[in-house]
PDB file of C-alpha atoms in Angstrom:
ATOM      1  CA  UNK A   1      16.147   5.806 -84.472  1.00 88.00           C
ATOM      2  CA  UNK A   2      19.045   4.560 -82.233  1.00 92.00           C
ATOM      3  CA  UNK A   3      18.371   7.367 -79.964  1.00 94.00           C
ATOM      4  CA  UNK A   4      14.801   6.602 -79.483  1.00 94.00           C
ATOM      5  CA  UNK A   5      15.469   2.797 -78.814  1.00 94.00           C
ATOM      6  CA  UNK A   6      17.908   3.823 -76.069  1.00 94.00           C
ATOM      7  CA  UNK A   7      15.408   5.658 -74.971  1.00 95.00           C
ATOM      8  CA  UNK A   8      12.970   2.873 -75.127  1.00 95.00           C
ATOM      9  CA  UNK A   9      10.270   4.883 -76.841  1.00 96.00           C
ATOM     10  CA  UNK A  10       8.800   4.868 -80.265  1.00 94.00           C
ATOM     11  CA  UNK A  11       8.474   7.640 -82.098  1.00 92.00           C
ATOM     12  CA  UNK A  12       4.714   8.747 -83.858  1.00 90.00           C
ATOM     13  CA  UNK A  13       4.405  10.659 -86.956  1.00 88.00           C
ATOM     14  CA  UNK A  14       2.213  13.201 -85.797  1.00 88.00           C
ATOM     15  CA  UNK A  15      -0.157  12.589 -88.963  1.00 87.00           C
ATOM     16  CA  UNK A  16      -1.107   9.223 -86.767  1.00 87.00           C
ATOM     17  CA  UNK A  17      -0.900  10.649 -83.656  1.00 87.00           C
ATOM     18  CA  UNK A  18      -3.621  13.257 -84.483  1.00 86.00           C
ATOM     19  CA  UNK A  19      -6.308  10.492 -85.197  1.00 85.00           C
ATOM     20  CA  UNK A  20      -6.323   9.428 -81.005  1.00 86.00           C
ATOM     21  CA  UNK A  21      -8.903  11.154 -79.158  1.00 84.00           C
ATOM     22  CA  UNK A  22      -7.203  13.592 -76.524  1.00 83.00           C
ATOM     23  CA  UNK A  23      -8.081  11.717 -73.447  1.00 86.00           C
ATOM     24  CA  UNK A  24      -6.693   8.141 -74.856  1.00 87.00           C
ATOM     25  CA  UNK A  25      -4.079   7.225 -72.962  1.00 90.00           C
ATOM     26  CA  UNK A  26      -2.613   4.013 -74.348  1.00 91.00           C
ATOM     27  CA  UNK A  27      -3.448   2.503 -77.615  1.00 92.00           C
ATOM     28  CA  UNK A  28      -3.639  -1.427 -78.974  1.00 93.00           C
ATOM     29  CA  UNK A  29      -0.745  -2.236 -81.299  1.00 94.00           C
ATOM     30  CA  UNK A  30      -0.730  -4.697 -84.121  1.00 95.00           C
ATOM     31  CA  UNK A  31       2.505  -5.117 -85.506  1.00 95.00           C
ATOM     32  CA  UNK A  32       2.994  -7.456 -88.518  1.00 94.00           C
ATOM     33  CA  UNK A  33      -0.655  -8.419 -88.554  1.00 93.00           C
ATOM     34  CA  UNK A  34       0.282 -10.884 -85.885  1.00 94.00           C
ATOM     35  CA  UNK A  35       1.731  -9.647 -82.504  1.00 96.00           C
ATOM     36  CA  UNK A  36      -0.702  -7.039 -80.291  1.00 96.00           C
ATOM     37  CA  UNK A  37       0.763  -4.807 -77.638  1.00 97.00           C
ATOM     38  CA  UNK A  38      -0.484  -1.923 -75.530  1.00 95.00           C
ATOM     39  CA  UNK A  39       2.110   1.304 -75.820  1.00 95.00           C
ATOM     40  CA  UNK A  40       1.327   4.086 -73.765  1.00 95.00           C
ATOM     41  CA  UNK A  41       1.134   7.517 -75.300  1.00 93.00           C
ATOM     42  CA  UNK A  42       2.819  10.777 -75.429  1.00 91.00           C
ATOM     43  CA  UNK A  43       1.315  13.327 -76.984  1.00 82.00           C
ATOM     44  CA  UNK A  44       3.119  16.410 -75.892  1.00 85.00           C
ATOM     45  CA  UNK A  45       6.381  14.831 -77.792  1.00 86.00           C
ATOM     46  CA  UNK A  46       5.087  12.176 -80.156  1.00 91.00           C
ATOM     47  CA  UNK A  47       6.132   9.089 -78.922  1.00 94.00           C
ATOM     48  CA  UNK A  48       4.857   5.359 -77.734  1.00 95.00           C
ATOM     49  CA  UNK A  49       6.136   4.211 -74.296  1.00 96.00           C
ATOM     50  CA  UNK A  50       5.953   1.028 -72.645  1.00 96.00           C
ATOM     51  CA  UNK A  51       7.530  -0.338 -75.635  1.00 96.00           C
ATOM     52  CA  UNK A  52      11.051  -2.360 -74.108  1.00 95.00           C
ATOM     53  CA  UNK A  53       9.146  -6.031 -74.807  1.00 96.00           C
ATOM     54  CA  UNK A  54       8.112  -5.116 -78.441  1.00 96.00           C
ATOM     55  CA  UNK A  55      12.016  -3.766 -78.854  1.00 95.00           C
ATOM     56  CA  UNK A  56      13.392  -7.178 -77.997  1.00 95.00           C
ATOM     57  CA  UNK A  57      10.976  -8.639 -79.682  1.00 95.00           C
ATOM     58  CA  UNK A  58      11.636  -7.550 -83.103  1.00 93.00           C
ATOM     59  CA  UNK A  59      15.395  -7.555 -81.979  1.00 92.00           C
ATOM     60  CA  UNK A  60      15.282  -3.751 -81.956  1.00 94.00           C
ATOM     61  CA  UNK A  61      17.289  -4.019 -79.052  1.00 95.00           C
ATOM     62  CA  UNK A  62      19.866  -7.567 -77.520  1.00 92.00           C
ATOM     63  CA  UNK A  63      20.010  -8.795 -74.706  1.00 90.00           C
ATOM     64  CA  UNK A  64      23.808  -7.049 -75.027  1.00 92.00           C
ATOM     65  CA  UNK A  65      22.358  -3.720 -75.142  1.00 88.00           C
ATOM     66  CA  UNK A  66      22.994  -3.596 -79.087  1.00 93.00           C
ATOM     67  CA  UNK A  67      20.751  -1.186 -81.008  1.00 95.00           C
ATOM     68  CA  UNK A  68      19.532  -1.416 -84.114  1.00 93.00           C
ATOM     69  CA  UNK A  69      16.802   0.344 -85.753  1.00 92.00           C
ATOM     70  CA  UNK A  70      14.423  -0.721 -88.127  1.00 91.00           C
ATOM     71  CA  UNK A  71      12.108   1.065 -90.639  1.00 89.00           C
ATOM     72  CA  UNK A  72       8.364   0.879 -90.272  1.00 89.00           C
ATOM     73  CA  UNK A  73       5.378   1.818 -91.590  1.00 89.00           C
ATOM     74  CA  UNK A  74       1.984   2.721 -89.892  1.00 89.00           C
ATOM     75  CA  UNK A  75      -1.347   2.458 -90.243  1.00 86.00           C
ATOM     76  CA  UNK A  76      -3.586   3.791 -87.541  1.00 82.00           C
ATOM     77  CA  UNK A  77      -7.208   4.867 -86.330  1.00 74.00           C
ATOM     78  CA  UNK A  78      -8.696   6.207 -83.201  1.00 62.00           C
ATOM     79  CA  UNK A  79      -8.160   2.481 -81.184  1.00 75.00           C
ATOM     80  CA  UNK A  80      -5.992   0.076 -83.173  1.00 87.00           C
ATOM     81  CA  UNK A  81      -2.430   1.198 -84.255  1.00 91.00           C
ATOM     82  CA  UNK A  82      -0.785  -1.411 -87.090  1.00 92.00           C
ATOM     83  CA  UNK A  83       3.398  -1.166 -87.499  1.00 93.00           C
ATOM     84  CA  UNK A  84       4.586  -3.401 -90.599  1.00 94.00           C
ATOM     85  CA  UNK A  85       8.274  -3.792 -89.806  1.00 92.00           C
ATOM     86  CA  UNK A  86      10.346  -3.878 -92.867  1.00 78.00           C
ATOM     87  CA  UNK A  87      12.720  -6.902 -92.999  1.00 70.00           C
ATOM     88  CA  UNK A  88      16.211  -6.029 -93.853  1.00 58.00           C
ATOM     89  CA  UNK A  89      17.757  -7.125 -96.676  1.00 48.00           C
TER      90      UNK A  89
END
């Protein structure tokens, strides 16, 4: 959402967030099948952090400060998390 990009977090659906072990702090992030990151994670409120490069990258966020969101998809397991970004239209 706008909100969570001015935040710079990402939000989890707590169906993948439940497949992390409870001591993992940060998790490896494949998004696209070709770009890997490392977001931290919040468990306590369901989100990524450590996320501002992979925002710009996928021009979630400008250089101007303009937001705009972008729906995704996830696919996930205890070490590897995989976001396909859908491409607007």
């Amino acid at each position: 959402t706008a909100n969570d990009i001015r935040a710079r977090i990402v939000s989890v659906p707590s169906s993948v967030m439940k497949q992390f072990d409870i001591a993992l702090k940060s998790v490896s992030v494949i998004v696209n099948d070709k770009d890997k990151y490392f977001f931290n994670i919040n468990k306590g409120r369901n989100y990524f952090g450590g996320v501002t490069t992979f925002l710009r990258d996928y021009n979630m966020i400008s250089d101007e400060g303009v937001i705009t969101p972008k729906q995704s998809k996830y696919d996930a397991d205890n070490k590897i998390v995989k976001i396909y970004i859908e491409e607007q239209q």
